[in-house]
Amino acid sequence: QVQVAESGGGSVQSGGSLRLSCAASGPTYLRSCMSWFRQAPEKDRQAVATIESDGTTKYADSVKGRFIISQDKATDILYLQMNSLKPEDTAIYYCAARGRLCRGAISWGQGTQVTVSS
């Protein structure tokens, strides 16, 4: 069973930066695909960025060039560096763990609030 916990949310002004962290534990094969999702009020949860065990990364068009997903190989901690933040980035951000090729059940964290003011 995979457990996931995010940290690092907060409030920032437009143009600022924040870094989110995610600690995951459990079988490695169930954590080979790690993602950040976000959900704004009254909107569906959407994928923001994904990193696979081979280092392949994918980003939503809305965050390309501003957000960077990375994973520390020594600690397995997942990061999301968010730069040039915009008010529309305001959402609850969730860390998610999945198996190989990003398939199978998703293990979710509890979420962390990010608020960007104009």
XYZ file of N, CA and C in Angstrom:
354
model
N 0.846 -1.192 0.000
C 0.000 0.000 0.000
C 0.882 1.243 0.000
N 0.531 2.219 -0.838
C 1.313 3.439 -0.972
C 0.691 4.536 -0.125
N 1.534 5.259 0.585
C 1.087 6.446 1.317
C 1.805 7.657 0.749
N 1.041 8.733 0.614
C 1.556 9.937 -0.037
C 1.213 11.145 0.816
N 2.164 12.059 0.981
C 1.908 13.255 1.779
C 2.594 14.456 1.152
N 1.820 15.508 0.895
C 2.347 16.728 0.291
C 2.656 17.763 1.372
N 3.516 18.696 1.014
C 3.777 19.857 1.871
C 4.265 20.995 0.985
N 4.237 22.204 1.533
C 4.834 23.334 0.830
C 3.870 24.315 0.213
N 2.569 24.105 0.342
C 1.632 25.068 -0.208
C 1.657 26.367 0.565
N 0.916 27.348 0.066
C 0.839 28.629 0.759
C 0.267 29.687 -0.140
N 0.454 30.927 0.274
C -0.059 32.071 -0.480
C 1.107 32.873 -1.030
N 0.935 33.354 -2.259
C 1.999 34.116 -2.908
C 1.357 35.102 -3.870
N 2.057 36.163 -4.167
C 1.549 37.132 -5.134
C 1.869 36.670 -6.555
N 1.100 37.184 -7.475
C 1.301 36.864 -8.890
C 2.753 37.148 -9.290
N 3.337 36.200 -10.013
C 4.736 36.330 -10.409
C 5.706 35.672 -9.455
N 5.219 35.255 -8.305
C 6.074 34.627 -7.305
C 6.294 33.152 -7.564
N 6.996 32.522 -6.619
C 7.351 31.106 -6.747
C 7.012 30.351 -5.472
N 6.740 29.065 -5.637
C 6.550 28.150 -4.518
C 7.119 26.794 -4.925
N 7.541 26.029 -3.934
C 7.970 24.666 -4.207
C 7.176 23.705 -3.336
N 6.529 22.755 -3.987
C 5.790 21.711 -3.284
C 6.663 20.471 -3.162
N 6.467 19.746 -2.070
C 7.190 18.495 -1.854
C 6.190 17.380 -1.610
N 6.611 16.165 -1.937
C 5.749 15.000 -1.736
C 6.608 13.826 -1.300
N 6.264 13.271 -0.157
C 6.942 12.080 0.335
C 6.018 10.888 0.154
N 6.502 9.854 -0.505
C 5.699 8.658 -0.744
C 6.427 7.436 -0.202
N 5.664 6.512 0.326
C 6.241 5.263 0.829
C 5.388 4.095 0.355
N 5.972 2.918 0.368
C 5.271 1.744 -0.099
C 6.051 1.064 -1.205
N 5.491 0.009 -1.789
C 6.191 -0.731 -2.843
C 6.637 0.173 -3.986
N 7.893 0.030 -4.371
C 8.452 0.891 -5.414
C 7.695 0.757 -6.731
N 7.261 -0.458 -7.062
C 6.595 -0.663 -8.361
C 5.249 0.051 -8.428
N 4.709 0.433 -7.274
C 3.450 1.195 -7.249
C 3.707 2.702 -7.223
N 4.984 3.100 -7.297
C 5.345 4.527 -7.266
C 6.245 4.893 -8.434
N 6.220 4.093 -9.497
C 7.130 4.361 -10.606
C 6.661 5.499 -11.491
N 5.433 5.927 -11.317
C 4.906 7.097 -12.017
C 4.359 8.045 -10.960
N 4.959 9.223 -10.873
C 4.552 10.202 -9.856
C 4.053 11.461 -10.552
N 2.951 11.982 -10.065
C 2.337 13.137 -10.714
C 1.886 14.166 -9.700
N 1.719 15.370 -10.198
C 1.029 16.426 -9.483
C -0.261 16.730 -10.240
N -1.355 16.767 -9.504
C -2.655 17.168 -10.021
C -3.078 18.425 -9.259
N -4.072 19.122 -9.793
C -4.639 20.243 -9.057
C -6.131 20.323 -9.327
N -6.822 20.893 -8.358
C -8.267 21.066 -8.478
C -8.653 22.423 -7.948
N -9.153 23.259 -8.845
C -9.654 24.573 -8.468
C -11.124 24.436 -8.088
N -11.658 25.416 -7.346
C -13.060 25.353 -6.950
C -13.987 25.183 -8.145
N -14.899 24.225 -8.032
C -15.917 23.958 -9.047
C -15.322 23.512 -10.381
N -14.116 23.008 -10.354
C -13.498 22.485 -11.574
C -13.026 21.054 -11.343
N -12.840 20.322 -12.436
C -12.353 18.956 -12.337
C -10.876 18.928 -11.965
N -10.475 17.843 -11.336
C -9.060 17.655 -11.035
C -8.320 17.404 -12.354
N -7.176 18.069 -12.513
C -6.425 17.936 -13.753
C -4.961 17.635 -13.470
N -4.347 16.893 -14.377
C -2.924 16.592 -14.240
C -2.113 17.824 -14.586
N -1.110 18.096 -13.783
C -0.239 19.255 -13.976
C 1.115 18.823 -14.526
N 1.712 17.823 -13.885
C 3.040 17.361 -14.299
C 3.236 15.925 -13.846
N 3.990 15.176 -14.626
C 4.241 13.751 -14.348
C 5.698 13.439 -14.602
N 6.262 12.587 -13.754
C 7.611 12.078 -13.978
C 7.580 10.566 -13.804
N 8.173 9.867 -14.752
C 8.220 8.413 -14.690
C 9.596 7.958 -14.210
N 9.705 6.675 -13.909
C 10.928 6.163 -13.294
C 12.149 6.308 -14.200
N 11.940 6.441 -15.514
C 13.076 6.636 -16.422
C 13.428 8.110 -16.591
N 12.736 8.976 -15.853
C 13.026 10.398 -15.903
C 12.176 11.185 -16.895
N 11.356 10.494 -17.659
C 10.488 11.180 -18.616
C 9.507 12.087 -17.885
N 9.370 13.317 -18.366
C 8.447 14.268 -17.749
C 7.409 14.739 -18.766
N 6.236 15.054 -18.244
C 5.167 15.615 -19.068
C 4.525 16.739 -18.284
N 4.064 17.760 -19.012
C 3.443 18.920 -18.381
C 2.145 19.290 -19.092
N 1.223 19.826 -18.325
C 0.044 20.424 -18.929
C 0.486 21.683 -19.673
N -0.182 21.975 -20.775
C 0.192 23.157 -21.569
C 0.173 24.432 -20.728
N -0.737 24.504 -19.788
C -0.917 25.723 -18.997
C 0.262 26.015 -18.071
N 1.113 25.025 -17.823
C 2.227 25.245 -16.893
C 3.595 25.060 -17.552
N 3.631 24.675 -18.809
C 4.903 24.454 -19.508
C 5.744 25.723 -19.468
N 7.025 25.553 -19.149
C 7.929 26.691 -19.086
C 7.910 27.428 -17.757
N 6.939 27.090 -16.882
C 6.853 27.759 -15.572
C 7.047 26.777 -14.419
N 6.580 25.558 -14.575
C 6.670 24.549 -13.514
C 7.714 23.497 -13.888
N 8.377 22.976 -12.871
C 9.352 21.910 -13.075
C 9.092 20.799 -12.071
N 8.906 19.576 -12.579
C 8.747 18.417 -11.704
C 10.087 17.693 -11.626
N 10.431 17.256 -10.423
C 11.687 16.543 -10.246
C 11.554 15.582 -9.069
N 12.495 14.650 -9.012
C 12.483 13.682 -7.926
C 13.910 13.434 -7.473
N 14.130 13.560 -6.184
C 15.443 13.307 -5.606
C 15.639 11.799 -5.509
N 16.615 11.270 -6.231
C 16.788 9.820 -6.272
C 17.246 9.253 -4.932
N 17.909 10.060 -4.149
C 18.411 9.568 -2.870
C 17.294 9.417 -1.837
N 16.336 10.329 -1.883
C 15.265 10.333 -0.878
C 13.906 9.947 -1.441
N 13.802 9.906 -2.778
C 12.522 9.637 -3.448
C 11.506 10.757 -3.272
N 11.908 11.881 -2.699
C 10.965 12.974 -2.527
C 10.700 13.627 -3.887
N 9.439 13.860 -4.139
C 8.987 14.485 -5.379
C 8.819 15.979 -5.140
N 9.204 16.773 -6.113
C 9.072 18.231 -6.001
C 8.291 18.791 -7.188
N 7.658 19.924 -6.941
C 7.096 20.719 -8.020
C 7.524 22.162 -7.775
N 8.443 22.631 -8.580
C 8.886 24.023 -8.517
C 7.956 24.836 -9.397
N 7.281 25.793 -8.802
C 6.299 26.600 -9.529
C 6.787 28.035 -9.579
N 7.066 28.519 -10.778
C 7.556 29.874 -10.992
C 6.548 30.686 -11.785
N 6.707 31.984 -11.754
C 5.821 32.885 -12.503
C 4.356 32.528 -12.256
N 4.007 32.370 -10.999
C 2.653 31.941 -10.664
C 1.617 32.980 -11.052
N 0.455 32.464 -11.445
C -0.658 33.304 -11.872
C -1.869 33.029 -10.978
N -2.802 33.954 -10.882
C -4.004 33.696 -10.080
C -4.734 32.420 -10.509
N -4.687 32.100 -11.780
C -5.375 30.895 -12.256
C -4.674 29.600 -11.831
N -3.517 29.709 -11.213
C -2.849 28.529 -10.648
C -3.401 28.195 -9.257
N -4.248 29.056 -8.730
C -4.834 28.818 -7.415
C -5.656 27.533 -7.430
N -5.333 26.625 -6.516
C -6.000 25.316 -6.478
C -5.461 24.526 -5.298
N -6.100 23.405 -5.044
C -5.510 22.412 -4.147
C -4.654 21.500 -5.023
N -3.423 21.324 -4.625
C -2.482 20.500 -5.392
C -2.327 19.147 -4.698
N -2.441 18.104 -5.494
C -2.364 16.738 -4.983
C -1.183 16.001 -5.603
N -0.497 15.258 -4.786
C 0.525 14.341 -5.253
C -0.143 12.993 -5.499
N 0.279 12.300 -6.561
C -0.341 11.023 -6.911
C 0.712 10.017 -7.323
N 0.551 8.782 -6.884
C 1.475 7.704 -7.220
C 0.744 6.624 -8.002
N 1.378 6.154 -9.055
C 0.824 5.059 -9.852
C 1.923 4.101 -10.227
N 1.512 2.967 -10.803
C 2.471 1.966 -11.207
C 3.110 2.294 -12.550
N 3.790 1.298 -13.072
C 4.529 1.439 -14.318
C 3.643 1.924 -15.457
N 4.194 2.783 -16.282
C 3.499 3.381 -17.438
C 2.281 4.201 -17.004
N 2.283 4.601 -15.764
C 1.204 5.445 -15.223
C -0.150 4.757 -15.353
N -0.169 3.485 -15.103
C -1.410 2.721 -15.158
C -1.767 2.216 -13.776
N -3.010 1.816 -13.640
C -3.461 1.228 -12.392
C -4.024 2.259 -11.438
N -4.309 1.776 -10.254
C -4.936 2.622 -9.239
C -4.007 3.774 -8.843
N -4.621 4.892 -8.487
C -3.872 6.074 -8.053
C -3.931 6.174 -6.533
N -2.786 6.399 -5.925
C -2.728 6.691 -4.498
C -2.580 8.202 -4.354
N -3.511 8.819 -3.630
C -3.546 10.279 -3.513
C -3.045 10.738 -2.144
N -2.434 11.933 -2.159
C -2.150 12.603 -0.904
C -3.378 13.396 -0.476
N -3.251 14.095 0.641
C -4.396 14.834 1.185
C -4.573 16.194 0.518
N -3.567 16.636 -0.217
C -3.648 17.912 -0.920
C -3.060 19.057 -0.120
N -2.576 20.054 -0.831
C -2.048 21.261 -0.206
C -2.533 22.470 -1.000
N -2.979 23.488 -0.286
C -3.575 24.664 -0.927
C -2.495 25.607 -1.441
N -2.667 26.052 -2.677
C -1.830 27.093 -3.266
C -2.757 28.236 -3.675
N -2.475 29.421 -3.178
C -3.282 30.588 -3.489
C -2.391 31.674 -4.059
N -2.741 32.147 -5.253
C -1.970 33.199 -5.917
C -2.854 34.432 -6.054
N -2.423 35.522 -5.470
C -3.200 36.758 -5.507
C -2.627 37.704 -6.553
N -3.528 38.495 -7.129
C -3.098 39.417 -8.193
C -2.634 40.732 -7.623
